[in-house]
């Protein structure tokens, strides 16, 4: 019954459109090199920092350093960067995305050039580095450390969300004001770096494109409630590139429109990811194992398809009040509404917005089991998984499993351990009589 | 009984006094880290209690609810809560100081809720808008705490509390002055006991103890200089004497620190401003912690000076010969800060030993050889 051992890192995709993403990833780094050559500003940046559209509106080319780390892992070319960072004093338990980024920049400084054979040609030297406190601590601290290896102005912003127990009516105004102040400070920094004022109309245009792309992405995910599943999680971990790294561009809108059409066609014609879909799995949380994405196909060999996931998602669409007329105000409002989307629901039941979101997914997507991925070097997406698993258990009796490794550091991964765990998990699914 | 003996007892039985106060009807508010103003809690006639872990006890029950890749200090604290060792807390307050504390707050609150639970969101960025936001968060905290206390915050009481804690800060700085001597008139081990003991008792009681201790130390016979290396410790949570004692047993004097449990929490006074919350805001948000990001200033060298310049004074005035970093594992911001700080200190011609540890007395002994080798190198 067990599938043959696979040696490649990537997964077989479920949709044709997802196969276009590889070119989009290559283009991120190629276009950054081209931009540098033309004298355009290039910025190291962090995904989901709520400032993407500002960069687009100001013609600053984003260089997502976390994505580069994931790419290195998918290419199994991460060790030289990890080891270099560790040799320079960075702990082996520090965020491995950061270790790869620091190691890459350290090696470049040492060699005086981009390390030979770096995936997709490596990252060009940035003109600036833009950290943020969205999601986790290393994301605002990493670029400060990078200043050890390269001279580029660094700027960080806070991205804030209130705890779910806060009374939103009490805190809303000052949270939004702070978010606006942080974004405005960033704009002033960028204006100084580029020597140009930001055009509010261009920002509105980028916002419109961003919202349109994310609405399409959301609609695609809603199509995935269909049985059989038309698009699996391994596709999500590719197609997220458009939403997170092309935010605010027509490229992202066109990509998601194409994907939407394909997924809709599959739903209408009942074309599933696999011929015999027995179990529908929720990827409950944790960064994906970029080093071993084929594991999703391994699950499929047992009839188990990951139909939806709770990481690197697009934000659900939110309705910013119509009285908001300024694009920076809009971004601040949108961030607040995105981050508090499940707060009221949490206050009414479990107290935990993530639990509420997962319970919605379990119901909507007809889930049979939940899998989490604990990453040894990622506090932000790992701490709380066991708790969430336990909370979910109060409301559902689904089999749940936590696999442990890391998002990019292969030293924390054991294939034998995973296969043993997956075997037991599949037995638990079988035991439920499906 | 000597004052130091009393302090040792408080250090060894940390929750005892707070438990007595709780049983006598006082409300005890437990909190984490350096970003929850004691002054506010005290002015509302409640007792602030700085939550500590236990390096001597294994983390067993917490592992079922909190992943092992979380900071072991936080896991240890939560483990103690699960074992009802914090059942005297009437309130539980966590600042959003780091990823682990923020996430653990929700897990703790869900599994071991106190009658009062609250999280204060603390900006990571430092700047004018961050001050305004943090002040708003304090206003909201006060609103919630007033509801729990059934009383309004009295501005005069808050001013009194500011003076009380500034008095304690001044006494602790005076205590640290004894460490400038060669050899120091008070050891690093004793100092740790004084600091940790004070975290679990009302500040007014700590002040009295400090006044008596300072008088006692002044009467200690002056020892002769021994020429042992003088060590500055940088890191996060050291709420147990085991590590400091180990360094001193290896043949050194621990003379100064920049730790969450050391100067970081008490060194700077709260400015006495017309609105006391203005002074509290600027003091607490200005806490030197790797989790707070100072805006970049100039090129690398200037930026490092801007970030770490306050430590230059510490190492020069306390005449440190070397620096040991004690980083409780999985503290991402310390892990990222460490190499930068090492570069800064090396530029000051100070050797640095970086240690990453598991917050457990059972593993601390393994560090002896590394510490001895380091001391030999600088000795």
Coordinates of N, CA and C in Angstrom, one line a residue, chain A residues 87-95 98 102 129 131-133 135-142 144-149 151-158 160-168 170-171 174-175 177-178 181-182 189 347 350-352 374-387 390-391 394 402 404-405, chain B residues 63-71 96-111 117-126 128-133 136-141 143-144 147 289-296 299-300 303-304 307 329-340 342-343 354 356:
Chain A
X87 N 28.1 29.7 11.8 CA 29.5 30.0 12.1 C 29.7 31.4 12.5
X88 N 28.8 32.3 12.1 CA 28.9 33.7 12.5 C 28.2 34.0 13.8
X89 N 27.7 33.0 14.4 CA 27.2 33.2 15.8 C 25.7 33.1 15.9
X90 N 25.0 32.8 14.8 CA 23.5 32.7 14.9 C 23.1 31.3 15.3
X91 N 22.3 31.2 16.3 CA 21.9 29.9 16.9 C 21.2 29.0 15.9
X92 N 21.4 27.7 16.1 CA 20.8 26.7 15.3 C 19.3 26.7 15.5
X93 N 18.8 27.3 16.6 CA 17.4 27.3 16.8 C 16.7 28.6 16.3
X94 N 17.5 29.6 15.9 CA 17.0 30.8 15.3 C 16.2 30.5 14.0
X95 N 15.2 31.3 13.8 CA 14.4 31.2 12.6 C 15.3 30.8 11.4
X98 N 15.6 33.3 8.6 CA 16.6 34.4 8.9 C 18.0 33.8 8.7
X102 N 20.7 35.6 6.4 CA 21.9 36.1 7.0 C 23.1 35.4 6.4
X129 N 16.1 48.0 3.4 CA 15.5 46.8 4.0 C 14.3 47.2 4.9
X131 N 11.7 45.9 7.5 CA 11.2 44.8 8.4 C 9.8 45.2 8.9
X132 N 9.2 44.2 9.6 CA 7.9 44.5 10.2 C 7.6 43.5 11.3
X133 N 6.8 43.9 12.2 CA 6.5 43.1 13.4 C 5.3 42.2 13.1
X135 N 3.3 39.1 12.3 CA 3.5 37.6 12.4 C 4.5 37.2 13.5
X136 N 5.8 37.7 13.4 CA 6.8 37.2 14.4 C 7.9 38.2 14.7
X137 N 8.7 37.9 15.7 CA 9.8 38.8 16.1 C 10.9 38.8 15.1
X138 N 11.4 37.7 14.6 CA 12.6 37.8 13.7 C 12.3 38.7 12.5
X139 N 11.1 38.9 12.1 CA 10.8 39.7 10.9 C 11.1 41.2 11.1
X140 N 11.2 41.7 12.3 CA 11.6 43.1 12.5 C 13.0 43.2 12.9
X141 N 13.6 42.1 13.3 CA 15.0 42.1 13.9 C 16.0 41.6 12.9
X142 N 15.6 40.8 11.9 CA 16.5 40.2 11.0 C 17.3 41.2 10.2
X144 N 18.0 44.3 10.9 CA 19.0 45.0 11.8 C 20.3 44.2 11.9
X145 N 20.1 42.9 12.0 CA 21.3 42.0 12.0 C 22.0 42.0 10.7
X146 N 21.2 42.1 9.6 CA 21.8 42.0 8.2 C 22.7 43.2 8.0
X147 N 22.5 44.3 8.7 CA 23.4 45.5 8.5 C 24.8 45.2 8.8
X148 N 25.1 44.0 9.4 CA 26.4 43.6 9.6 C 27.1 43.3 8.3
X149 N 26.3 42.9 7.3 CA 26.9 42.4 6.1 C 26.7 43.3 4.9
X151 N 25.5 47.5 3.6 CA 25.1 48.9 4.0 C 23.8 49.3 3.2
X152 N 22.7 49.2 3.9 CA 21.5 49.7 3.2 C 20.6 50.3 4.3
X153 N 19.9 51.4 4.1 CA 19.1 51.9 5.1 C 18.0 50.9 5.5
X154 N 17.8 50.8 6.8 CA 16.8 49.8 7.3 C 15.7 50.6 8.0
X155 N 14.5 50.1 7.8 CA 13.3 50.7 8.4 C 12.3 49.6 8.8
X156 N 11.7 49.7 10.0 CA 10.8 48.7 10.5 C 9.5 49.4 10.8
X157 N 8.4 48.6 10.7 CA 7.1 49.2 11.2 C 6.4 48.1 12.1
X158 N 5.6 48.6 13.0 CA 4.8 47.7 13.7 C 3.5 47.4 13.0
X160 N 0.0 45.8 14.2 CA -0.6 45.4 15.5 C -2.0 44.8 15.3
X161 N -2.3 44.0 16.3 CA -3.6 43.4 16.4 C -3.9 43.2 17.8
X162 N -5.1 43.6 18.2 CA -5.5 43.5 19.6 C -5.7 42.0 20.0
X163 N -5.5 41.7 21.3 CA -5.8 40.3 21.8 C -7.4 40.1 21.6
X164 N -7.8 38.9 21.4 CA -9.2 38.6 21.1 C -10.1 39.0 22.2
X165 N -9.6 39.1 23.5 CA -10.5 39.5 24.6 C -10.8 41.0 24.7
X166 N -10.0 41.8 24.0 CA -10.2 43.2 24.0 C -11.6 43.6 23.5
X167 N -12.2 44.6 24.1 CA -13.4 45.2 23.5 C -13.0 46.1 22.3
X168 N -13.4 45.6 21.1 CA -12.9 46.3 19.9 C -13.4 47.7 19.9
X170 N -13.5 49.7 22.3 CA -12.6 50.5 23.1 C -11.3 50.7 22.5
X171 N -10.8 49.8 21.7 CA -9.4 49.9 21.2 C -9.3 50.2 19.7
X174 N -7.5 53.7 18.4 CA -6.1 53.9 18.6 C -5.3 52.8 17.9
X175 N -5.8 51.6 17.7 CA -5.1 50.6 16.9 C -4.9 51.1 15.5
X177 N -5.2 54.2 14.4 CA -4.3 55.4 14.3 C -2.9 55.0 14.3
X178 N -2.5 54.0 15.2 CA -1.1 53.6 15.3 C -0.7 53.0 14.0
X181 N -0.1 55.7 11.5 CA 1.1 56.4 11.8 C 2.4 55.6 11.4
X182 N 2.3 54.3 11.6 CA 3.4 53.5 11.2 C 3.6 53.4 9.7
X189 N 9.8 57.6 4.9 CA 11.2 57.0 4.7 C 11.4 56.6 3.2
X347 N -14.8 35.5 21.0 CA -15.3 35.9 22.3 C -16.6 35.2 22.7
X350 N -14.9 29.9 21.9 CA -13.7 29.2 22.4 C -12.7 30.2 23.0
X351 N -12.9 31.5 22.7 CA -11.9 32.5 23.1 C -10.7 32.6 22.2
X352 N -10.6 31.7 21.2 CA -9.4 31.6 20.3 C -9.8 31.8 18.8
X374 N 4.8 21.4 13.1 CA 5.6 22.1 14.0 C 7.0 22.3 13.5
X375 N 7.4 23.6 13.4 CA 8.7 23.9 12.9 C 9.6 24.3 14.1
X376 N 10.7 23.6 14.2 CA 11.5 23.8 15.4 C 12.1 25.2 15.5
X377 N 12.2 25.9 14.4 CA 12.8 27.2 14.5 C 11.8 28.3 14.3
X378 N 10.5 28.0 14.3 CA 9.5 29.0 14.1 C 8.5 29.0 15.3
X379 N 8.8 30.0 16.2 CA 7.9 30.1 17.4 C 6.5 30.6 16.9
X380 N 6.5 31.5 16.0 CA 5.2 32.2 15.7 C 4.1 31.2 15.2
X381 N 4.5 30.3 14.3 CA 3.5 29.5 13.8 C 3.4 28.1 14.5
X382 N 4.3 27.9 15.4 CA 4.3 26.6 16.1 C 3.7 26.6 17.5
X383 N 4.1 27.6 18.2 CA 3.6 27.7 19.6 C 2.1 27.9 19.6
X384 N 1.4 27.0 20.3 CA -0.1 27.1 20.3 C -0.7 25.9 19.5
X385 N 0.1 25.2 18.7 CA -0.6 24.1 17.9 C -1.2 23.1 18.8
X386 N -0.4 22.7 19.8 CA -0.9 21.6 20.7 C -2.1 22.1 21.4
X387 N -2.1 23.3 21.8 CA -3.3 23.9 22.5 C -4.5 24.0 21.5
X390 N -5.9 20.7 21.1 CA -6.7 20.3 22.3 C -8.0 21.0 22.3
X391 N -8.0 22.3 21.9 CA -9.3 23.1 21.9 C -10.2 22.5 20.8
X394 N -12.4 19.7 21.7 CA -13.6 19.9 22.5 C -14.8 20.0 21.6
X402 N 0.4 16.0 14.7 CA 1.4 17.1 14.6 C 2.7 16.5 14.1
X404 N 6.6 17.0 13.1 CA 7.7 18.0 13.5 C 8.9 17.9 12.6
X405 N 9.3 19.1 12.1 CA 10.6 19.2 11.5 C 10.9 20.7 11.5
Chain B
X63 N 4.5 20.5 28.9 CA 4.8 19.9 27.5 C 3.6 19.4 26.8
X64 N 2.6 19.1 27.6 CA 1.3 18.5 27.0 C 0.5 19.7 26.3
X65 N 0.9 20.9 26.7 CA 0.1 22.0 26.2 C 0.9 23.1 25.5
X66 N 2.2 23.0 25.6 CA 3.0 24.1 25.0 C 4.3 23.4 24.4
X67 N 4.5 23.8 23.2 CA 5.6 23.1 22.4 C 7.0 23.3 23.0
X68 N 7.8 22.3 22.9 CA 9.1 22.3 23.5 C 10.0 23.3 22.8
X69 N 9.7 23.8 21.6 CA 10.5 24.8 21.0 C 10.2 26.3 21.5
X70 N 9.4 26.3 22.5 CA 9.1 27.6 23.1 C 10.2 27.9 24.2
X71 N 10.4 29.1 24.5 CA 11.3 29.5 25.6 C 11.1 28.7 26.9
X96 N 2.9 42.0 25.5 CA 3.3 41.3 24.3 C 4.7 41.6 24.0
X97 N 5.6 41.0 24.9 CA 7.0 41.3 24.8 C 7.7 40.5 23.7
X98 N 7.2 39.3 23.5 CA 7.8 38.4 22.4 C 6.8 37.4 22.0
X99 N 7.1 36.7 20.9 CA 6.2 35.7 20.4 C 5.8 34.7 21.4
X100 N 6.8 34.2 22.2 CA 6.4 33.1 23.1 C 5.5 33.6 24.2
X101 N 5.8 34.8 24.8 CA 5.0 35.3 25.9 C 3.5 35.6 25.4
X102 N 3.5 36.1 24.2 CA 2.2 36.5 23.6 C 1.3 35.2 23.4
X103 N 2.0 34.2 22.9 CA 1.2 33.0 22.6 C 0.9 32.2 23.9
X104 N 1.9 32.2 24.8 CA 1.6 31.5 26.0 C 0.5 32.2 26.8
X105 N 0.4 33.5 26.7 CA -0.7 34.2 27.5 C -2.0 33.5 27.2
X106 N -2.3 33.3 25.9 CA -3.6 32.7 25.5 C -3.7 31.3 26.0
X107 N -2.6 30.5 26.0 CA -2.7 29.1 26.5 C -2.9 29.1 28.0
X108 N -2.1 30.0 28.7 CA -2.2 30.1 30.1 C -3.7 30.5 30.5
X109 N -4.1 31.5 29.9 CA -5.5 32.1 30.2 C -6.6 31.0 30.0
X110 N -6.3 30.2 29.0 CA -7.3 29.2 28.6 C -7.3 28.0 29.6
X111 N -6.1 27.7 30.1 CA -6.0 26.5 30.9 C -6.0 26.8 32.4
X117 N -7.5 38.7 33.9 CA -6.5 38.4 32.9 C -6.4 39.5 31.9
X118 N -5.2 39.9 31.5 CA -5.1 41.0 30.6 C -3.8 40.9 29.8
X119 N -3.8 41.3 28.6 CA -2.5 41.5 27.8 C -2.3 42.9 27.4
X120 N -1.1 43.4 27.6 CA -0.8 44.8 27.2 C 0.0 44.6 25.9
X121 N -0.4 45.3 24.8 CA 0.3 45.2 23.6 C 1.4 46.3 23.6
X122 N 2.6 45.8 23.5 CA 3.8 46.7 23.6 C 4.4 46.9 22.2
X123 N 4.5 48.1 21.7 CA 5.1 48.3 20.4 C 6.5 47.7 20.4
X124 N 6.9 47.2 19.2 CA 8.3 46.8 19.0 C 9.1 47.9 18.5
X125 N 8.5 48.8 17.8 CA 9.2 50.0 17.3 C 9.3 51.1 18.4
X126 N 10.3 51.9 18.3 CA 10.5 52.9 19.2 C 10.4 54.3 18.5
X128 N 7.8 58.3 18.5 CA 6.7 59.1 19.1 C 5.3 58.4 19.0
X129 N 5.0 57.8 17.8 CA 3.7 57.2 17.7 C 3.6 55.9 18.5
X130 N 4.7 55.3 18.7 CA 4.8 54.1 19.6 C 4.5 54.5 21.0
X131 N 5.0 55.6 21.5 CA 4.7 56.1 22.8 C 3.2 56.4 23.0
X132 N 2.6 57.0 22.0 CA 1.2 57.3 22.1 C 0.4 56.0 22.2
X133 N 0.8 55.0 21.4 CA 0.0 53.8 21.3 C 0.2 53.0 22.7
X136 N -2.0 54.5 25.3 CA -3.4 54.1 25.1 C -3.6 52.7 25.6
X137 N -2.6 51.8 25.4 CA -2.7 50.5 26.0 C -2.7 50.5 27.5
X138 N -1.9 51.4 28.1 CA -1.9 51.5 29.5 C -3.2 52.1 30.0
X139 N -3.8 53.0 29.3 CA -5.1 53.6 29.7 C -6.2 52.4 29.7
X140 N -6.1 51.6 28.7 CA -7.0 50.5 28.6 C -6.8 49.5 29.7
X141 N -5.5 49.2 30.0 CA -5.2 48.3 31.1 C -5.8 48.9 32.4
X143 N -8.3 50.9 32.8 CA -9.7 50.8 32.8 C -10.2 49.4 33.2
X144 N -9.5 48.4 32.7 CA -9.8 47.0 33.0 C -9.5 46.7 34.5
X147 N -11.9 48.2 36.9 CA -13.2 47.4 37.0 C -13.0 46.2 38.0
X289 N 15.7 46.4 25.7 CA 15.5 44.9 25.5 C 15.6 44.7 24.0
X290 N 16.2 43.5 23.6 CA 16.4 43.2 22.2 C 15.0 43.2 21.5
X291 N 13.9 43.0 22.2 CA 12.6 42.9 21.5 C 12.1 44.3 21.0
X292 N 12.8 45.3 21.4 CA 12.4 46.7 21.0 C 13.4 47.2 19.9
X293 N 12.9 47.8 18.9 CA 13.8 48.2 17.8 C 14.0 49.7 17.8
X294 N 15.2 50.1 18.0 CA 15.6 51.5 17.9 C 15.7 51.8 16.4
X295 N 15.2 52.9 16.0 CA 15.4 53.3 14.5 C 16.9 53.4 14.2
X296 N 17.2 52.9 13.0 CA 18.6 52.9 12.6 C 19.2 54.3 12.6
X299 N 25.6 55.0 9.9 CA 26.2 53.8 9.5 C 26.4 52.8 10.7
X300 N 27.0 51.6 10.4 CA 27.0 50.5 11.3 C 27.6 50.9 12.7
X303 N 25.3 53.2 14.6 CA 24.1 52.5 15.0 C 24.3 51.6 16.2
X304 N 25.5 50.9 16.1 CA 25.8 50.0 17.3 C 26.0 50.9 18.6
X307 N 22.6 51.8 19.8 CA 21.9 50.7 20.4 C 22.5 50.2 21.8
X329 N 17.6 29.6 25.6 CA 17.4 29.1 24.3 C 16.0 29.5 23.7
X330 N 15.9 29.7 22.4 CA 14.7 30.0 21.7 C 14.2 31.5 21.9
X331 N 15.1 32.3 22.4 CA 14.8 33.7 22.5 C 15.3 34.3 21.2
X332 N 14.4 34.5 20.2 CA 14.9 34.9 18.9 C 15.5 36.3 18.9
X333 N 14.9 37.2 19.6 CA 15.5 38.5 19.6 C 16.9 38.6 20.2
X334 N 17.1 37.8 21.3 CA 18.4 37.8 21.9 C 19.4 37.1 20.9
X335 N 18.9 36.0 20.3 CA 19.8 35.3 19.4 C 20.2 36.2 18.2
X336 N 19.3 37.1 17.8 CA 19.7 38.0 16.7 C 20.6 39.1 17.2
X337 N 20.4 39.5 18.4 CA 21.1 40.7 19.0 C 22.5 40.3 19.3
X338 N 22.7 39.0 19.8 CA 24.0 38.6 20.3 C 25.2 38.9 19.5
X339 N 25.2 38.4 18.2 CA 26.4 38.7 17.4 C 26.7 40.2 17.2
X340 N 25.7 41.0 17.1 CA 25.9 42.5 17.0 C 26.5 43.0 18.2
X342 N 28.2 41.3 20.4 CA 29.6 40.8 20.5 C 30.6 41.6 19.7
X343 N 30.1 42.0 18.5 CA 31.0 42.9 17.7 C 31.3 44.2 18.4
X354 N 29.7 33.5 24.4 CA 28.2 33.4 24.2 C 27.8 32.0 24.6
X356 N 24.3 29.6 25.2 CA 22.9 29.4 25.0 C 22.5 28.3 25.9

